[in-house]
CSV table of C-alpha atoms and ligand atoms in Angstrom, one decimal:
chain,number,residue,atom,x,y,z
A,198,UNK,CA,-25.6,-7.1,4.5
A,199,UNK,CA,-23.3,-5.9,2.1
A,200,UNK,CA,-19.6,-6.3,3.7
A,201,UNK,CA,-17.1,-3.5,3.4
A,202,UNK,CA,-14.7,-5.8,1.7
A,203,UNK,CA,-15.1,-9.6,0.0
A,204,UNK,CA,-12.0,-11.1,-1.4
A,205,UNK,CA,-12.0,-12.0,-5.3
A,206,UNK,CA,-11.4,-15.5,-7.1
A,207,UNK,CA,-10.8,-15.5,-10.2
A,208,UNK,CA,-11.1,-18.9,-10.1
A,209,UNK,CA,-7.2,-20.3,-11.3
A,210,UNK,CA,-6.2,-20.0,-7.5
A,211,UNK,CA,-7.1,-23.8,-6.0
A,212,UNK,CA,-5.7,-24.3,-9.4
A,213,UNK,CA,-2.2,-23.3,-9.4
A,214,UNK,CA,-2.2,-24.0,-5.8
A,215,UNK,CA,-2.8,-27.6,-6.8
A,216,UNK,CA,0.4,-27.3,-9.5
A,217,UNK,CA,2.3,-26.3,-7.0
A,218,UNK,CA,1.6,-28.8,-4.1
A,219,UNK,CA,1.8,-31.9,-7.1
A,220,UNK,CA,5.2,-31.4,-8.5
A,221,UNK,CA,6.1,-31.1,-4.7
A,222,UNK,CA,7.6,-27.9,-4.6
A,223,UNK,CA,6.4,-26.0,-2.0
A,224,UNK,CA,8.9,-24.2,-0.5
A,225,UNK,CA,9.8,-20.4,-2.1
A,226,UNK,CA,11.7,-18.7,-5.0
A,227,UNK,CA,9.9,-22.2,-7.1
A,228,UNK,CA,8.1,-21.5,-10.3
A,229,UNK,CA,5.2,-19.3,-9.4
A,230,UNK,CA,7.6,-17.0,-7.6
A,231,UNK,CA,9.6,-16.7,-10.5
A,232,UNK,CA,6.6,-16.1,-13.0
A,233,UNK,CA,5.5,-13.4,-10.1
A,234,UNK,CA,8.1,-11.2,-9.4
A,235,UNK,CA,9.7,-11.4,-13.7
A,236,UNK,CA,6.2,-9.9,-14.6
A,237,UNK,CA,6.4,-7.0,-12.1
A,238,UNK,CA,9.7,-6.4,-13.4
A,239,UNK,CA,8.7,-6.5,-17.0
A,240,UNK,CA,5.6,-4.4,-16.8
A,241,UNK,CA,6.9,-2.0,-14.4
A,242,UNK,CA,10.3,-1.8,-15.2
A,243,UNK,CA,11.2,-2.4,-11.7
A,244,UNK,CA,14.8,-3.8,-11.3
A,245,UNK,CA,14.9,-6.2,-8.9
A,246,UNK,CA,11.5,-7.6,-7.6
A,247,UNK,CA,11.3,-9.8,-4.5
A,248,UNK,CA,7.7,-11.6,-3.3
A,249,UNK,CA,7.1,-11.2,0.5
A,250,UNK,CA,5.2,-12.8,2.7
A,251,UNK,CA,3.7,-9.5,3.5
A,252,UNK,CA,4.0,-5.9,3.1
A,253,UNK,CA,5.0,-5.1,6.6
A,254,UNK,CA,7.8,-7.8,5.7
A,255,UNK,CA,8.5,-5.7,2.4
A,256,UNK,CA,8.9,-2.3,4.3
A,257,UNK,CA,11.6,-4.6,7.2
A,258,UNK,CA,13.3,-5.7,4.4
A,259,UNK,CA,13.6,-2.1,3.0
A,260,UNK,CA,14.5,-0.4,6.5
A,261,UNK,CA,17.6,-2.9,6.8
A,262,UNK,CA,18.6,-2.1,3.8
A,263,UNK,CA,18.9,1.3,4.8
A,264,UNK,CA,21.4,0.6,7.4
A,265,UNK,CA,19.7,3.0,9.9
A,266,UNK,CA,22.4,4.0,13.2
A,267,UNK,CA,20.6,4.3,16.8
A,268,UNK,CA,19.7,8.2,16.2
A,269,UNK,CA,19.4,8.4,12.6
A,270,UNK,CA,15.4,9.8,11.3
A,271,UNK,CA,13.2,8.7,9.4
A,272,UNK,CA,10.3,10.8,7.8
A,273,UNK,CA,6.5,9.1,7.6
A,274,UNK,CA,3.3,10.3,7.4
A,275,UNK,CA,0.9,10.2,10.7
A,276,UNK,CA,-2.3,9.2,8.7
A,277,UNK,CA,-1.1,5.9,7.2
A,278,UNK,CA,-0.9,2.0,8.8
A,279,UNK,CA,1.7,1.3,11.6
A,280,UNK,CA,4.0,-0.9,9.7
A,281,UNK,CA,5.2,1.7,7.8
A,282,UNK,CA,6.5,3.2,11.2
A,283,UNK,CA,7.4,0.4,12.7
A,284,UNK,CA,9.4,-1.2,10.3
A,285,UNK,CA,11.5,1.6,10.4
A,286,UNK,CA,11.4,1.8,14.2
A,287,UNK,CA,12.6,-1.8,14.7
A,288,UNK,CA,16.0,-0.6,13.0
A,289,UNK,CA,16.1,1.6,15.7
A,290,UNK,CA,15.7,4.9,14.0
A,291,UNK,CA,14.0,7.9,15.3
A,292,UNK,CA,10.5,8.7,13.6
A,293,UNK,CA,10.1,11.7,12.9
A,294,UNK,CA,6.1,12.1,11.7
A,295,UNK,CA,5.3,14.2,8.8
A,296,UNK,CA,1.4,15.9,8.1
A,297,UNK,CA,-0.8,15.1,5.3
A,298,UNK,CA,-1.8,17.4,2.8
A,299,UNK,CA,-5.1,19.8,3.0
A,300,UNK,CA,-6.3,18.3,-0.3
A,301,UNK,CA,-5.5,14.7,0.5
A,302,UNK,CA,-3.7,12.3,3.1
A,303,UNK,CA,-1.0,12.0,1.2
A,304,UNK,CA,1.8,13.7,3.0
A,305,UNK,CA,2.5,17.3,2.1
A,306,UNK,CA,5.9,17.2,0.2
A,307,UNK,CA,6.0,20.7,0.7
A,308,UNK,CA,6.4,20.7,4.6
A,309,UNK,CA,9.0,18.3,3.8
A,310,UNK,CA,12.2,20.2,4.5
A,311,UNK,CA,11.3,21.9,7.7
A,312,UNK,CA,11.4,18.7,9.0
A,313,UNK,CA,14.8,17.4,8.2
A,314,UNK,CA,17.8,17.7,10.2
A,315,UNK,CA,21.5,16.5,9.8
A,316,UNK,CA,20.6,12.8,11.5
A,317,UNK,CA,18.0,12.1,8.9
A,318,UNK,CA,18.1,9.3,6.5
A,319,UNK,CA,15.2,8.4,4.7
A,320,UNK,CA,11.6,9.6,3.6
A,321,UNK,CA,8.8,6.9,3.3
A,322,UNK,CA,5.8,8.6,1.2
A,323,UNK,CA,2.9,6.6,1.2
A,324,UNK,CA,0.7,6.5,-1.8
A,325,UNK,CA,-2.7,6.7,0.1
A,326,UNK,CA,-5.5,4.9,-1.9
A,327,UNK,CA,-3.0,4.4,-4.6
A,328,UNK,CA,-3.3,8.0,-5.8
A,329,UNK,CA,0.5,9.0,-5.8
A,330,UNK,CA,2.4,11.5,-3.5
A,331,UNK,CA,4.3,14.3,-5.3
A,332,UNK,CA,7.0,12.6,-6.1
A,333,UNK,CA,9.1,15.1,-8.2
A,334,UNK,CA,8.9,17.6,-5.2
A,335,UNK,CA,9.9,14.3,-2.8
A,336,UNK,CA,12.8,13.1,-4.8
A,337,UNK,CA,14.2,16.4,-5.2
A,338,UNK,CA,14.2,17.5,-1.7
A,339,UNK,CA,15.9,14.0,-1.0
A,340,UNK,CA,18.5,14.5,-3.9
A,341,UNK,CA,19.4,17.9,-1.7
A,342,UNK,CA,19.9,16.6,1.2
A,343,UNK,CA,21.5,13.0,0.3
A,344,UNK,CA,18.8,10.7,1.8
A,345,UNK,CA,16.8,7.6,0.3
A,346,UNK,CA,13.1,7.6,-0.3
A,347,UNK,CA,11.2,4.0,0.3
A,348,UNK,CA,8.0,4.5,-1.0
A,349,UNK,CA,4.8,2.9,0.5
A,350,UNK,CA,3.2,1.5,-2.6
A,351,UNK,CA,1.3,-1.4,-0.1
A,352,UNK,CA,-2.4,0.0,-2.1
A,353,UNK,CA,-0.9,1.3,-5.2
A,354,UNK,CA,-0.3,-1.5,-7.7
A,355,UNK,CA,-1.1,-0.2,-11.5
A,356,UNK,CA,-1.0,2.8,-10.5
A,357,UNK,CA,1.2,6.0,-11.7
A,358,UNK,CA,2.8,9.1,-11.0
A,359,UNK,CA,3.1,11.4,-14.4
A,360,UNK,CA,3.1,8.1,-16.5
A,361,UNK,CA,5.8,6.8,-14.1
A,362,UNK,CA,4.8,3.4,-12.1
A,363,UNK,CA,4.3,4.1,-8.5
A,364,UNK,CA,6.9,1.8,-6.7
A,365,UNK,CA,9.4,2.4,-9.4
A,366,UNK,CA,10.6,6.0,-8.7
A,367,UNK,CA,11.9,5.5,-4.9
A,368,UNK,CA,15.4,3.5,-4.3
A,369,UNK,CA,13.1,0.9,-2.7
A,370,UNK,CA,9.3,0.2,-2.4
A,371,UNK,CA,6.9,-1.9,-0.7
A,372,UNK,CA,3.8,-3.3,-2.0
A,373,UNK,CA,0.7,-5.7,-0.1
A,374,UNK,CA,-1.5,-8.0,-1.6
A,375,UNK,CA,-3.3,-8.3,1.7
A,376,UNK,CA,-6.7,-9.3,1.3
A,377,UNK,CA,-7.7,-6.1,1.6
A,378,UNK,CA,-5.6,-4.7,-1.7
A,379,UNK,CA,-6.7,-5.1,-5.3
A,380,UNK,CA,-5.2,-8.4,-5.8
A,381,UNK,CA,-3.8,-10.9,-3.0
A,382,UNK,CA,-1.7,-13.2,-2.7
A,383,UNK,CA,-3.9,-15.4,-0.6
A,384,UNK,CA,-4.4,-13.4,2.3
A,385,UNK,CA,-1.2,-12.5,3.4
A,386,UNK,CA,1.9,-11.1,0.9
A,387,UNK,CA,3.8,-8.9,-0.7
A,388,UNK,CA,6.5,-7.4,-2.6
A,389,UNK,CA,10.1,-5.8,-2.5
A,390,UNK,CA,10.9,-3.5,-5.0
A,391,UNK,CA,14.1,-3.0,-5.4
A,392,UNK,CA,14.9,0.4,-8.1
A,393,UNK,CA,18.9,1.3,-7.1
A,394,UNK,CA,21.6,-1.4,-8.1
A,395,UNK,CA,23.1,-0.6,-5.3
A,396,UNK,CA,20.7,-2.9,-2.7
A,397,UNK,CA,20.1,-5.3,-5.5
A,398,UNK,CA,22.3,-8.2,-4.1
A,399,UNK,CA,21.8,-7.4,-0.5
A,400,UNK,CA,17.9,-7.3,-0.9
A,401,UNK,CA,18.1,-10.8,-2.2
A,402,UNK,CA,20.6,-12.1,0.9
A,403,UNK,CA,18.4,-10.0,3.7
A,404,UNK,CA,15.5,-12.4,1.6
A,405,UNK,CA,17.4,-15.9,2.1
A,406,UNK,CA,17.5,-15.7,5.7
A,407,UNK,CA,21.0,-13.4,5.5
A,408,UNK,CA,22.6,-16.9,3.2
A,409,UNK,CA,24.1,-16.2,-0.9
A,410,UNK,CA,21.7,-18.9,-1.8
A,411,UNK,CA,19.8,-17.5,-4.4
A,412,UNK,CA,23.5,-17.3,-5.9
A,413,UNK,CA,24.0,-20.7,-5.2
A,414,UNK,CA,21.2,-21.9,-7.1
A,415,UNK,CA,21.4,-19.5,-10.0
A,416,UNK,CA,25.1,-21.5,-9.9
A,417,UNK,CA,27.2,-18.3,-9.4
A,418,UNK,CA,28.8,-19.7,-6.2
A,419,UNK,CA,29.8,-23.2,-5.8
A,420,UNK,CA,28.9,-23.2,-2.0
A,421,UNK,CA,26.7,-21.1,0.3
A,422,UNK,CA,27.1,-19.8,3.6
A,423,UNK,CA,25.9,-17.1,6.3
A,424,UNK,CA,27.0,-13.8,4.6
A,425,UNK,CA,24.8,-10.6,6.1
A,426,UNK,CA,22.0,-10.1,8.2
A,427,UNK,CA,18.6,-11.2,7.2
A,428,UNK,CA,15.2,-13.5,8.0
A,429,UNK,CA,12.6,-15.7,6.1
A,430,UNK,CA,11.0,-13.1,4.1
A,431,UNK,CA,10.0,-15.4,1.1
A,432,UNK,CA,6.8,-16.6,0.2
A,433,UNK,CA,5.9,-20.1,0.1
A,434,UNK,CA,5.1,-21.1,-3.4
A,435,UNK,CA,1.8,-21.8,-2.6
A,436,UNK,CA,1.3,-18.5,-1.9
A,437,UNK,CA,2.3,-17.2,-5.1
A,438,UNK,CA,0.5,-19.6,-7.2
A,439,UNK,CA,-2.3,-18.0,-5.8
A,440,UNK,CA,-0.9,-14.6,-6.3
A,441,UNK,CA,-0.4,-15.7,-9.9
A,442,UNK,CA,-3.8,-16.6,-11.0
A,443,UNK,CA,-4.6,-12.6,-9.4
A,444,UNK,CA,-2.2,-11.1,-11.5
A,445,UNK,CA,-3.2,-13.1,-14.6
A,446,UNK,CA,-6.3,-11.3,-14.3
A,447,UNK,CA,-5.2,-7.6,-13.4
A,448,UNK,CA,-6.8,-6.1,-16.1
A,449,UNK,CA,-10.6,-7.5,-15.7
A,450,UNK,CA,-10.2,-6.6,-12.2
A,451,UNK,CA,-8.9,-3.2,-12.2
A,452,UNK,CA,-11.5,-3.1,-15.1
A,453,UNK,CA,-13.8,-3.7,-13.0
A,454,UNK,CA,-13.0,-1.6,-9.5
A,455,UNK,CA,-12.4,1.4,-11.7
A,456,UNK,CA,-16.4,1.1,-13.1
A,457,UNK,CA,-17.7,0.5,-9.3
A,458,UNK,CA,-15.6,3.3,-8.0
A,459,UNK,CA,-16.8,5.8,-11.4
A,460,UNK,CA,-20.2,4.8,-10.1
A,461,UNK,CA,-19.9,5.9,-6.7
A,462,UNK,CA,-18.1,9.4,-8.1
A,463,UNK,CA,-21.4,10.2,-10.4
A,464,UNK,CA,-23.6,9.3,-8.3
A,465,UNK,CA,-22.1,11.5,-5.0
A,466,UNK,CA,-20.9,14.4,-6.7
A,467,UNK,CA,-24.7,15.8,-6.9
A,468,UNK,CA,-23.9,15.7,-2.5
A,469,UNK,CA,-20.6,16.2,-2.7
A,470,UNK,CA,-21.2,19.7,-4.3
A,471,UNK,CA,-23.7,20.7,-1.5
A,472,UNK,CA,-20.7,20.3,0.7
A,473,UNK,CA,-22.2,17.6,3.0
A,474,UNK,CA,-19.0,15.4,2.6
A,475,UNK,CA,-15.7,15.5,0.2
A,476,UNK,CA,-14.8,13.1,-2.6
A,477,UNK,CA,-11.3,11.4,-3.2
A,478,UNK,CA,-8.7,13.9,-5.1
A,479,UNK,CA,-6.4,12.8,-7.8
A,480,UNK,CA,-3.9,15.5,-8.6
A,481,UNK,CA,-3.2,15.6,-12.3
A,482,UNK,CA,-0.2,13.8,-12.0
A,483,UNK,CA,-1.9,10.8,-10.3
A,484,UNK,CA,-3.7,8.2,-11.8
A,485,UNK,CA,-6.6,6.2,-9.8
A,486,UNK,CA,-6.0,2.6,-9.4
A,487,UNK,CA,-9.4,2.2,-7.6
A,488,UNK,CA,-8.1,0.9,-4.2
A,489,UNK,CA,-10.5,2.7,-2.5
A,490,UNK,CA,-13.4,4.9,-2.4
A,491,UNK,CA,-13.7,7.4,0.8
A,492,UNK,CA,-15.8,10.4,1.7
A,493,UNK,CA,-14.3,13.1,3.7
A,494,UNK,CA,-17.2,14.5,6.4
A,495,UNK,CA,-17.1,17.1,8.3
A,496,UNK,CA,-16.9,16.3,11.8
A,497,UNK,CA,-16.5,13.1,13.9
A,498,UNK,CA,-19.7,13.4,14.9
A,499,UNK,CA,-21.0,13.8,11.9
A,500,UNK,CA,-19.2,10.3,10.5
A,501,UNK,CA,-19.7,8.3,13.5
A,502,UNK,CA,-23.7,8.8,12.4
A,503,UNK,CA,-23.1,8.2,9.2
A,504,UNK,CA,-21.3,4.9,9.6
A,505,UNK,CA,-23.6,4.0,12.3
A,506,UNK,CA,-26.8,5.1,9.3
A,507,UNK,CA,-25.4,2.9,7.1
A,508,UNK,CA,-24.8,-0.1,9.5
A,509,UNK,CA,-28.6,-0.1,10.4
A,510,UNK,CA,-29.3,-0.6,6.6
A,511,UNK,CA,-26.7,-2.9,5.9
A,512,UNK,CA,-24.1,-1.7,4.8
A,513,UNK,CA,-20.9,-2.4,6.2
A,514,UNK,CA,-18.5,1.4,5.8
A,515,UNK,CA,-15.5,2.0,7.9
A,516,UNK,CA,-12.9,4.4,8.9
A,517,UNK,CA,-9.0,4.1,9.4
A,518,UNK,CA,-6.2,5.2,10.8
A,519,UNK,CA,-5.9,6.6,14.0
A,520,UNK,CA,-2.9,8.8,14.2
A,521,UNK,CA,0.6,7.3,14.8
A,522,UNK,CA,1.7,10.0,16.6
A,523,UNK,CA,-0.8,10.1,19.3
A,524,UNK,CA,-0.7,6.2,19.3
A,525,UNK,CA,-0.6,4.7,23.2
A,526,UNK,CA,3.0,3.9,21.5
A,527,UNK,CA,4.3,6.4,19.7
A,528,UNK,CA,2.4,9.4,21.8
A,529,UNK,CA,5.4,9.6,24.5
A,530,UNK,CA,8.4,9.9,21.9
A,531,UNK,CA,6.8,12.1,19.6
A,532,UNK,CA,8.4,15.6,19.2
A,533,UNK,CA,4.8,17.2,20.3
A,534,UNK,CA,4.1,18.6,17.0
A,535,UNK,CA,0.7,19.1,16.0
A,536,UNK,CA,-0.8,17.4,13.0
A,537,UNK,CA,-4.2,19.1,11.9
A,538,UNK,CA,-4.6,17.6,8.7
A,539,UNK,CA,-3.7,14.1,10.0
A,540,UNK,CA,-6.2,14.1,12.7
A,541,UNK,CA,-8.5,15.5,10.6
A,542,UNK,CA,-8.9,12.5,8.5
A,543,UNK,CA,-8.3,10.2,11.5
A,544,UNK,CA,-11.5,11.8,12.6
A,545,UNK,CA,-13.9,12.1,9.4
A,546,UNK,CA,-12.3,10.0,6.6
A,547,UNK,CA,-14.7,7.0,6.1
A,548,UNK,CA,-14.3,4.0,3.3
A,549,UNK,CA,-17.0,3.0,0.9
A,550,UNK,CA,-17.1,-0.9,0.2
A,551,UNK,CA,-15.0,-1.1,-2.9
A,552,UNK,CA,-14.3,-4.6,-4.2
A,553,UNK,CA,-14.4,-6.9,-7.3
A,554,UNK,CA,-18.0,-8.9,-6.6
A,555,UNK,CA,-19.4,-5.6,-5.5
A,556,UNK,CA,-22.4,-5.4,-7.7
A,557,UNK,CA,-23.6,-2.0,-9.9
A,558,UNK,CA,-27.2,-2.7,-8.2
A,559,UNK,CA,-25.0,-2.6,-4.4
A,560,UNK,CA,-23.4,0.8,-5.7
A,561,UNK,CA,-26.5,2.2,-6.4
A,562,UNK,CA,-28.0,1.4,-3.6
A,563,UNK,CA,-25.6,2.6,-1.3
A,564,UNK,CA,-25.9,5.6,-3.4
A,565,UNK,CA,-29.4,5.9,-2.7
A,566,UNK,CA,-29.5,5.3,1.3
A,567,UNK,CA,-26.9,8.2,1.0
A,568,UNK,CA,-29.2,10.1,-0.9
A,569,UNK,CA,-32.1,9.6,1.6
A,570,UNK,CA,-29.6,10.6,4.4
A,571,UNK,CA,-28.7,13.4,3.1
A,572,UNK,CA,-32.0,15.3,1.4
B,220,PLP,C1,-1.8,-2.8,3.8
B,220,PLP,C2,-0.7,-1.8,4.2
B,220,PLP,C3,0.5,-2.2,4.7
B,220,PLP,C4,0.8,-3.5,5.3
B,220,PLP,O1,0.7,-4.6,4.4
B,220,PLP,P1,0.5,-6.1,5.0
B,220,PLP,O2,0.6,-6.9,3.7
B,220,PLP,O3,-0.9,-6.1,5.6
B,220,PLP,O4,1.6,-6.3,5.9
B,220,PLP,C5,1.5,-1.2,4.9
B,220,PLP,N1,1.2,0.1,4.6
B,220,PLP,C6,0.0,0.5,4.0
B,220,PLP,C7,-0.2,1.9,3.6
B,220,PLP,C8,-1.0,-0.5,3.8
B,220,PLP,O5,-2.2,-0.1,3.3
């Protein structure tokens, strides 16, 4: 059986881990966190990173820092996972769900401004399979308007929008190192960007549990004290000693998913062209990180027999994302807008396995029960 998704050693992890535990310093914001969150800074230019312990806890952290009021609106895409609703939801805003875009479900920055109204606040693109949303077109209908843009980067690490890195154009921006993601921080974690000076010292109090006492420690203050809101959004240390030996080793693994997902591109596009099924698009401002690799099929029929083909040989493929806004939860308090795209890919998007000990000889012959489905 080859599983739709294996997580990666590199083999530092245990490691690290190890460090950590021994010189007894296990609680968060220790060494490892420090080493973590300074090299997203430096090779991102981000200006204030904070490690979570997830990306749902990255996109809380950004909706308090918001400072929504009961009414105010917040824009996200349908097609994308619930946090990045609910996290915004929580505050007690008003989501107000946008549609993805015809040639990917990224949402369609375009329909953006039809949507907005005098109560909204904030836009929260998501940057599906780490390809990026239009971001010029996003941050200029936000700079109209006067509202902040938290970008979704949970799936788009090393990745970038017109040489910019995703994560880094938004005031804020959340990023996951799930299992699931291209590198993890042991399961569960992730990552507050923070990009406007303005949030910087209330990110890192909402992060302490709503306390000064990263101040305290970096000896600005000579006592701390309950100042804000906040929770326990940080990380254990053992958490990001694992993260650390992932990110020591970003290169050889992006490497690495960007061969297995080139292999699945040349060897589809031959089916692809015969217009059994779409491949991914990357607008030419977007890079490809390599998050994921998904075929777009043309009904859900036609995808519930093609998961269910590849299940009886083996292979373990998937789909995603039924739409927020018909959710059991969300269905009642949406506006009743329909969202073709979005339930389009709810209905025929389907995810290739795509990760690090994923073998060329697996690609190929997924490839090749694909082939045999298809002639
Ligand atoms: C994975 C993911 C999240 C949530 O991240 P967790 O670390 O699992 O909490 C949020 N949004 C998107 C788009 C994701 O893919």
């Amino acid at each position: 059986m080859i599983n739709f998704n294996q997580p990666h050693l590199t083999g530092k992890e245990a490691h690290y881990m190890y460090e950590a535990v021994y010189t007894c310093k296990l609680s968060g914001n220790g060494r490892f966190t420090k080493a973590c969150q300074a090299w997203f800074e430096n090779r991102y230019g981000f200006r204030k990173a904070l490690l979570t312990t997830s990306g749902t806890d990255a996109l809380e952290m950004c909706a308090m820092l918001c400072d929504l009021q009961p009414g105010d609106e917040v824009i996200v895409p349908s097609y994308t996972f619930v946090s990045t609703a609910l996290a915004f939801l929580r505050e007690g805003a008003k989501v107000v769900f946008a549609d993805s875009m015809t040639r990917n479900p990224n949402l369609d920055a375009g329909a953006l401004e039809m949507l907005i109204t005098p109560r909204t606040k904030v836009i929260v693109p998501v940057h599906y399979a780490g390809v990026a949303c239009d971001m010029d077109a996003i941050m200029a209908v936000a700079k109209k308007h006067n509202l902040l843009v938290v970008e979704d980067a949970a799936q788009a690490i090393d990745s970038y929008y017109k040489n910019k890195p995703l994560g880094g154009i938004g005031h804020l921006a959340a990023f996951s190192f799930h299992e699931t993601k291209n590198i993890t921080a042991g399961g569960e974690g992730g990552l507050l960007v923070v990009n406007d000076e303005r949030f910087v010292r209330r990110a890192e109090i909402i992060w302490e549990k709503g306390t000064n006492r990263a101040e305290f420690f970096r000896g600005e203050v000579n006592k701390y004290g309950w100042v804000d809101m906040g929770s326990s959004f940080l990380p254990s240390e053992v958490n990001a000693a694992f993260l650390w030996a992932q990110i020591e080793n970003i290169e050889d693994i992006q490497a690495k998913r960007k061969m297995l997902w080139n292999a699945y591109w040349e060897r589809l596009k031959p089916i692809a062209d015969k217009d059994y099924f779409t491949l991914p698009d990357i607008p030419d401002y977007a890079t490809n990180n390599a998050h994921m690799f998904y075929l777009v099929l043309p009904s859900l029929e036609a995808r519930t027999a093609f998961i269910q083909y590849l299940k009886d040989n083996g292979v373990g493929a998937v789909f995603h994302y039924l739409s927020l806004h018909s959710s059991p939860y969300y269905q009642s308090k949406h506006d009743g807008r329909v969202l073709p795209n979005c339930d389009r890919y709810a209905d025929c998007l389907v995810r290739l396995p795509l990760f690090y000990d994923l073998t060329m000889e697996n690609v190929n012959f997924i490839c090749d029960l694909i082939e045999k489905y298809y002639r």
